[in-house]
Coordinates of C-alpha atoms in Angstrom, one line a residue:
M962 CA 7.9 -7.3 -14.0
E963 CA 11.2 -8.0 -14.9
A964 CA 12.1 -7.5 -11.1
L965 CA 9.0 -9.2 -9.9
A966 CA 10.1 -12.1 -12.2
K967 CA 13.6 -12.2 -10.6
N968 CA 12.0 -13.0 -7.3
T969 CA 12.7 -16.5 -5.8
I970 CA 9.5 -18.1 -5.9
A971 CA 8.3 -16.2 -9.1
R972 CA 8.0 -19.4 -11.0
G973 CA 5.6 -21.1 -8.6
S974 CA 3.5 -17.8 -8.4
A975 CA 0.4 -17.2 -10.7
L976 CA 0.5 -13.6 -12.1
F977 CA -2.5 -11.7 -13.1
V978 CA -2.3 -8.2 -14.7
F979 CA -5.3 -5.9 -14.5
L980 CA -5.7 -3.3 -17.7
D981 CA -8.1 -0.4 -17.0
G982 CA -10.4 0.6 -20.1
P983 CA -9.1 3.6 -22.2
R984 CA -9.9 7.3 -21.0
N985 CA -9.2 8.5 -24.4
E986 CA -8.3 7.5 -28.0
D987 CA -4.7 8.0 -27.1
D988 CA -5.1 5.4 -24.5
R989 CA -6.3 2.8 -27.0
G990 CA -2.9 2.6 -28.5
L991 CA -1.3 2.0 -25.0
G992 CA -3.8 -0.7 -24.4
G993 CA -2.6 -2.3 -27.4
E994 CA 1.3 -2.1 -26.2
I995 CA 0.4 -3.5 -22.9
R996 CA -1.4 -6.4 -24.3
E997 CA 1.3 -7.2 -26.5
Y998 CA 3.9 -7.0 -23.6
V999 CA 1.6 -8.9 -21.3
S1000 CA 1.8 -11.8 -23.9
S1001 CA 5.6 -11.8 -23.7
I1002 CA 5.7 -12.2 -20.1
D1003 CA 7.8 -15.2 -18.8
G1004 CA 8.9 -16.6 -15.4
F1005 CA 5.9 -17.1 -13.8
Q1006 CA 3.7 -20.4 -13.2
S1007 CA 1.0 -18.7 -15.4
V1008 CA 0.1 -15.1 -16.6
S1009 CA -3.6 -13.9 -17.2
L1010 CA -4.7 -10.5 -18.4
V1011 CA -8.0 -9.0 -16.9
E1012 CA -9.3 -6.2 -19.0
Q1013 CA -12.0 -3.5 -18.4
S1014 CA -13.9 -2.2 -21.6
E1015 CA -14.6 1.0 -20.0
N1016 CA -12.2 3.3 -17.7
I1017 CA -13.1 2.8 -14.0
G1018 CA -10.4 4.7 -12.5
L1019 CA -7.7 3.8 -9.8
A1020 CA -9.9 3.0 -6.9
A1021 CA -12.5 0.9 -8.6
S1022 CA -9.7 -0.9 -10.5
I1023 CA -8.1 -1.7 -7.2
I1024 CA -11.3 -2.8 -5.0
R1025 CA -12.9 -4.9 -7.9
G1026 CA -9.6 -6.5 -8.7
V1027 CA -8.8 -7.2 -4.9
S1028 CA -12.3 -8.5 -4.6
G1029 CA -12.6 -10.5 -7.6
M1030 CA -9.4 -12.3 -6.7
L1031 CA -10.6 -13.1 -3.2
E1032 CA -13.7 -14.7 -4.6
R1033 CA -11.5 -17.3 -5.8
H1034 CA -8.4 -17.2 -3.7
E1035 CA -7.8 -17.2 0.1
S1036 CA -5.3 -14.4 -0.2
V1037 CA -3.7 -12.2 -2.6
I1038 CA -0.5 -10.0 -3.2
V1039 CA -1.2 -6.6 -4.9
M1040 CA 1.3 -4.5 -6.8
E1041 CA 0.8 -1.6 -8.5
D1042 CA 2.5 -0.8 -11.7
D1043 CA 5.1 1.9 -10.4
L1044 CA 6.6 -0.8 -7.8
V1045 CA 9.9 -2.5 -8.3
T1046 CA 10.4 -5.4 -5.7
A1047 CA 13.7 -6.9 -4.2
P1048 CA 14.4 -10.5 -4.9
F1049 CA 12.8 -11.8 -1.7
F1050 CA 9.7 -9.9 -1.8
L1051 CA 7.6 -12.5 -2.8
Q1052 CA 9.0 -15.1 -0.3
Y1053 CA 8.4 -12.4 2.6
M1054 CA 4.9 -12.0 1.5
N1055 CA 4.0 -16.1 1.4
D1056 CA 5.8 -16.6 4.5
A1057 CA 3.9 -13.8 6.4
L1058 CA 0.6 -14.9 4.8
T1059 CA 0.9 -18.3 6.0
T1060 CA 2.4 -17.3 9.6
Y1061 CA -0.7 -15.1 10.4
R1062 CA -3.3 -16.8 8.2
D1063 CA -5.7 -17.6 11.2
D1064 CA -4.9 -14.3 13.2
E1065 CA -8.0 -12.5 12.8
A1066 CA -6.6 -9.4 14.2
V1067 CA -4.0 -9.2 11.3
A1068 CA -5.4 -7.1 8.3
S1069 CA -2.4 -7.3 5.8
I1070 CA 1.2 -7.7 5.0
H1071 CA 3.2 -4.7 3.7
G1072 CA 6.4 -4.6 1.8
F1073 CA 7.4 -0.9 2.0
V1074 CA 8.9 1.1 5.1
Y1075 CA 10.7 4.4 5.5
D1076 CA 14.4 4.5 5.4
I1077 CA 14.6 4.3 9.2
K1078 CA 17.6 2.8 11.2
G1079 CA 17.1 0.6 14.1
L1080 CA 13.6 -1.0 13.0
P1081 CA 12.8 -4.6 14.1
E1082 CA 13.2 -7.5 11.3
T1083 CA 9.4 -7.2 11.1
F1084 CA 6.8 -5.2 13.4
F1085 CA 2.9 -4.3 13.5
L1086 CA 1.2 -1.2 13.2
K1087 CA -2.4 -0.2 13.2
G1088 CA -4.2 -0.2 10.2
A1089 CA -3.2 -1.1 6.8
D1090 CA -0.9 0.1 3.8
C1091 CA -0.7 0.2 0.0
W1092 CA 2.7 -0.2 -1.4
G1093 CA 3.1 -3.9 -2.3
W1094 CA 0.6 -5.7 0.3
A1095 CA -1.2 -8.7 0.7
T1096 CA -4.3 -9.7 2.3
W1097 CA -6.5 -12.7 3.0
R1098 CA -10.4 -12.9 2.2
R1099 CA -11.4 -12.8 5.9
A1100 CA -9.6 -9.7 6.3
W1101 CA -10.8 -7.6 3.1
R1102 CA -14.3 -8.4 4.3
V1103 CA -13.7 -5.3 6.6
F1104 CA -13.3 -2.9 3.7
E1105 CA -16.0 -0.1 3.8
S1106 CA -16.0 1.8 0.7
D1107 CA -18.1 4.6 2.3
G1108 CA -15.6 7.3 3.5
N1109 CA -18.1 9.1 5.1
R1110 CA -18.9 6.0 7.6
L1111 CA -15.2 5.7 8.1
L1112 CA -14.7 9.5 9.2
Q1113 CA -17.7 9.4 11.4
G1114 CA -16.6 6.2 13.2
L1115 CA -13.1 7.9 13.8
Q1116 CA -14.8 10.8 15.2
E1117 CA -17.1 9.1 17.5
R1118 CA -14.4 7.2 18.9
G1119 CA -12.1 10.1 19.2
L1120 CA -9.5 8.3 17.2
L1121 CA -8.4 11.1 14.8
N1122 CA -5.1 12.1 16.3
E1123 CA -4.0 8.6 16.7
F1124 CA -5.3 8.0 13.0
D1125 CA -2.9 10.9 12.1
L1126 CA 0.1 9.4 14.0
D1127 CA -0.3 11.7 16.7
G1128 CA -0.3 14.9 14.1
A1129 CA 2.8 13.5 12.1
A1130 CA 0.5 12.6 8.9
S1131 CA -2.4 13.9 7.3
Y1132 CA -4.6 10.8 6.7
T1133 CA -7.9 12.2 8.1
Q1134 CA -7.4 15.4 5.6
M1135 CA -6.8 12.4 2.9
L1136 CA -10.2 10.8 3.9
R1137 CA -12.1 14.2 3.8
D1138 CA -10.5 14.8 0.4
Q1139 CA -11.7 11.4 -0.9
I1140 CA -15.1 12.1 0.3
E1141 CA -15.2 15.4 -1.2
G1142 CA -14.1 14.1 -4.5
R1143 CA -10.8 15.5 -4.5
N1144 CA -8.6 12.1 -4.7
D1145 CA -9.6 8.8 -6.0
S1146 CA -8.1 6.9 -2.7
W1147 CA -9.0 3.3 -2.2
A1148 CA -5.9 2.9 0.3
I1149 CA -7.0 5.9 2.7
R1150 CA -10.2 3.7 2.9
W1151 CA -8.7 0.6 3.3
H1152 CA -6.1 2.0 6.1
A1153 CA -9.3 3.7 7.9
S1154 CA -11.4 0.5 7.5
A1155 CA -8.7 -1.9 9.4
F1156 CA -7.8 1.0 12.0
L1157 CA -11.7 1.0 12.8
K1158 CA -11.7 -2.6 13.6
D1159 CA -8.2 -2.5 15.8
M1160 CA -6.6 -4.6 13.2
L1161 CA -2.7 -4.7 12.4
T1162 CA -0.6 -4.8 9.5
L1163 CA 2.8 -6.5 9.5
H1164 CA 5.5 -4.1 8.0
P1165 CA 9.4 -4.9 7.2
G1166 CA 12.2 -3.3 9.0
R1167 CA 13.8 -3.0 5.6
S1168 CA 11.9 -2.0 2.7
L1169 CA 11.3 -4.7 -0.1
V1170 CA 9.8 -2.3 -2.4
R1171 CA 10.9 0.7 -4.3
N1172 CA 8.6 3.3 -6.2
I1173 CA 9.7 4.6 -9.3
G1174 CA 6.4 6.4 -10.1
L1175 CA 7.5 9.4 -8.1
D1176 CA 9.2 11.2 -10.7
G1177 CA 6.4 13.3 -12.0
S1178 CA 5.6 11.0 -14.7
G1179 CA 2.5 9.4 -13.1
T1180 CA -1.0 10.7 -12.3
H1181 CA -0.9 10.9 -8.6
C1182 CA 2.7 12.2 -7.7
H1183 CA 5.0 14.9 -8.6
D1184 CA 8.0 16.5 -7.4
V1185 CA 8.8 14.5 -4.3
P1186 CA 11.8 15.2 -2.1
A1187 CA 14.7 12.9 -2.8
H1188 CA 15.5 11.7 0.8
L1189 CA 12.0 10.3 0.9
L1190 CA 13.0 7.7 -1.9
V1191 CA 13.7 4.7 -0.6
E1192 CA 15.6 1.8 -2.4
A1193 CA 14.5 -1.9 -2.0
D1194 CA 16.7 -4.0 0.3
S1195 CA 18.5 -7.3 -1.6
R1196 CA 18.5 -9.4 1.7
P1197 CA 15.7 -11.7 2.6
L1198 CA 13.6 -11.0 5.8
C1199 CA 12.9 -13.5 8.4
V1200 CA 9.3 -13.8 9.3
D1201 CA 8.9 -15.1 12.7
R1202 CA 5.6 -15.1 14.6
L1203 CA 5.2 -12.0 16.7
P1204 CA 3.0 -10.9 19.5
V1205 CA -0.1 -9.6 17.6
S1206 CA 0.2 -6.1 19.1
E1207 CA 1.2 -2.7 17.7
N1208 CA 4.7 -2.2 18.2
T1209 CA 4.7 1.0 20.2
R1210 CA 8.5 1.8 19.7
A1211 CA 8.5 1.3 16.0
R1212 CA 5.5 3.6 15.7
K1213 CA 7.4 6.1 17.7
R1214 CA 10.4 5.9 15.6
I1215 CA 8.2 6.5 12.5
I1216 CA 6.5 9.5 13.8
D1217 CA 9.8 10.9 14.9
F1218 CA 11.1 10.3 11.6
L1219 CA 8.1 12.0 10.1
R1220 CA 8.4 15.0 12.2
D1221 CA 12.2 15.2 11.7
Q1222 CA 12.1 15.2 8.0
L1223 CA 9.0 16.9 7.2
L1224 CA 7.7 19.3 9.5
P1225 CA 10.8 21.5 10.0
H1226 CA 10.1 22.3 6.3
Y1227 CA 6.7 24.0 7.1
T1228 CA 8.0 27.3 6.8
N1229 CA 9.4 26.7 3.3
G1230 CA 5.9 26.5 1.4
G1231 CA 7.6 24.8 -1.8
I1232 CA 8.9 22.0 0.3
F1233 CA 6.2 21.4 2.5
L1234 CA 3.7 21.3 -0.5
R1235 CA 5.9 18.6 -2.3
V1236 CA 6.0 16.7 1.0
I1237 CA 1.9 16.7 1.6
K1238 CA 1.8 15.5 -2.1
Y1239 CA 4.1 12.7 -1.4
L1240 CA 2.3 11.3 1.6
K1241 CA -0.8 11.9 -0.3
S1242 CA 0.6 9.9 -2.9
V1243 CA 1.0 6.8 -0.4
F1244 CA -2.6 6.5 -0.2
N1245 CA -3.8 7.0 -3.9

């Protein structure tokens, strides 16, 4: 919250904080602490707390929250509680939301990117993403909550290899895990929903988001390799209108990065399993 409040246009932004219901008695005390903290937040146009009386979990919290916001607003910027933003994150998001508002092929805007040198200032990739992102009401309508339907669509169109970044990522397995109840991922379904509609997400060439929930203290991610942790870049990003098509060079750079950094560790079981947990955490 402190980092978000330091954003250049925070005082013109309405902030909505979503608090899930308690899982147990210990959580009730934490809920009280969070309410007290939220009441002290300053630096925004307004601050609203949206609470659940019962615990509904990760996926339902995000899906209901985004859907509820988009019933009242044309667009929304979505942050989870373990993300720290750079000072120009909100400016980038708002600039991109305005620039591509009427482009039906654009599903969302994303704030995170791997630490890869030589990426363009901004670029499009097929699908969607989840670490500091934004979307519009028109795009969120394509979200499909049924993982089975999504997997069937990918299989029928022969898209599994492309969906898995030519084998460099394990998104299909994440989707299967969601179907089988082994994860509670809303994001793999958002990614697959946009992917099946041939929709694109705008990515930054330098990450404006840092994830601080990769230290083992959270629910969904533990023991992550240090070289995959990315610092948020403090410089502004220029959002110029691009042709609305996937940047194949940027896609290849990301595939090469994942293969170079992750796959050589396959024979080292401990490191490889930590890498898989990291990739899964991206879509949880």
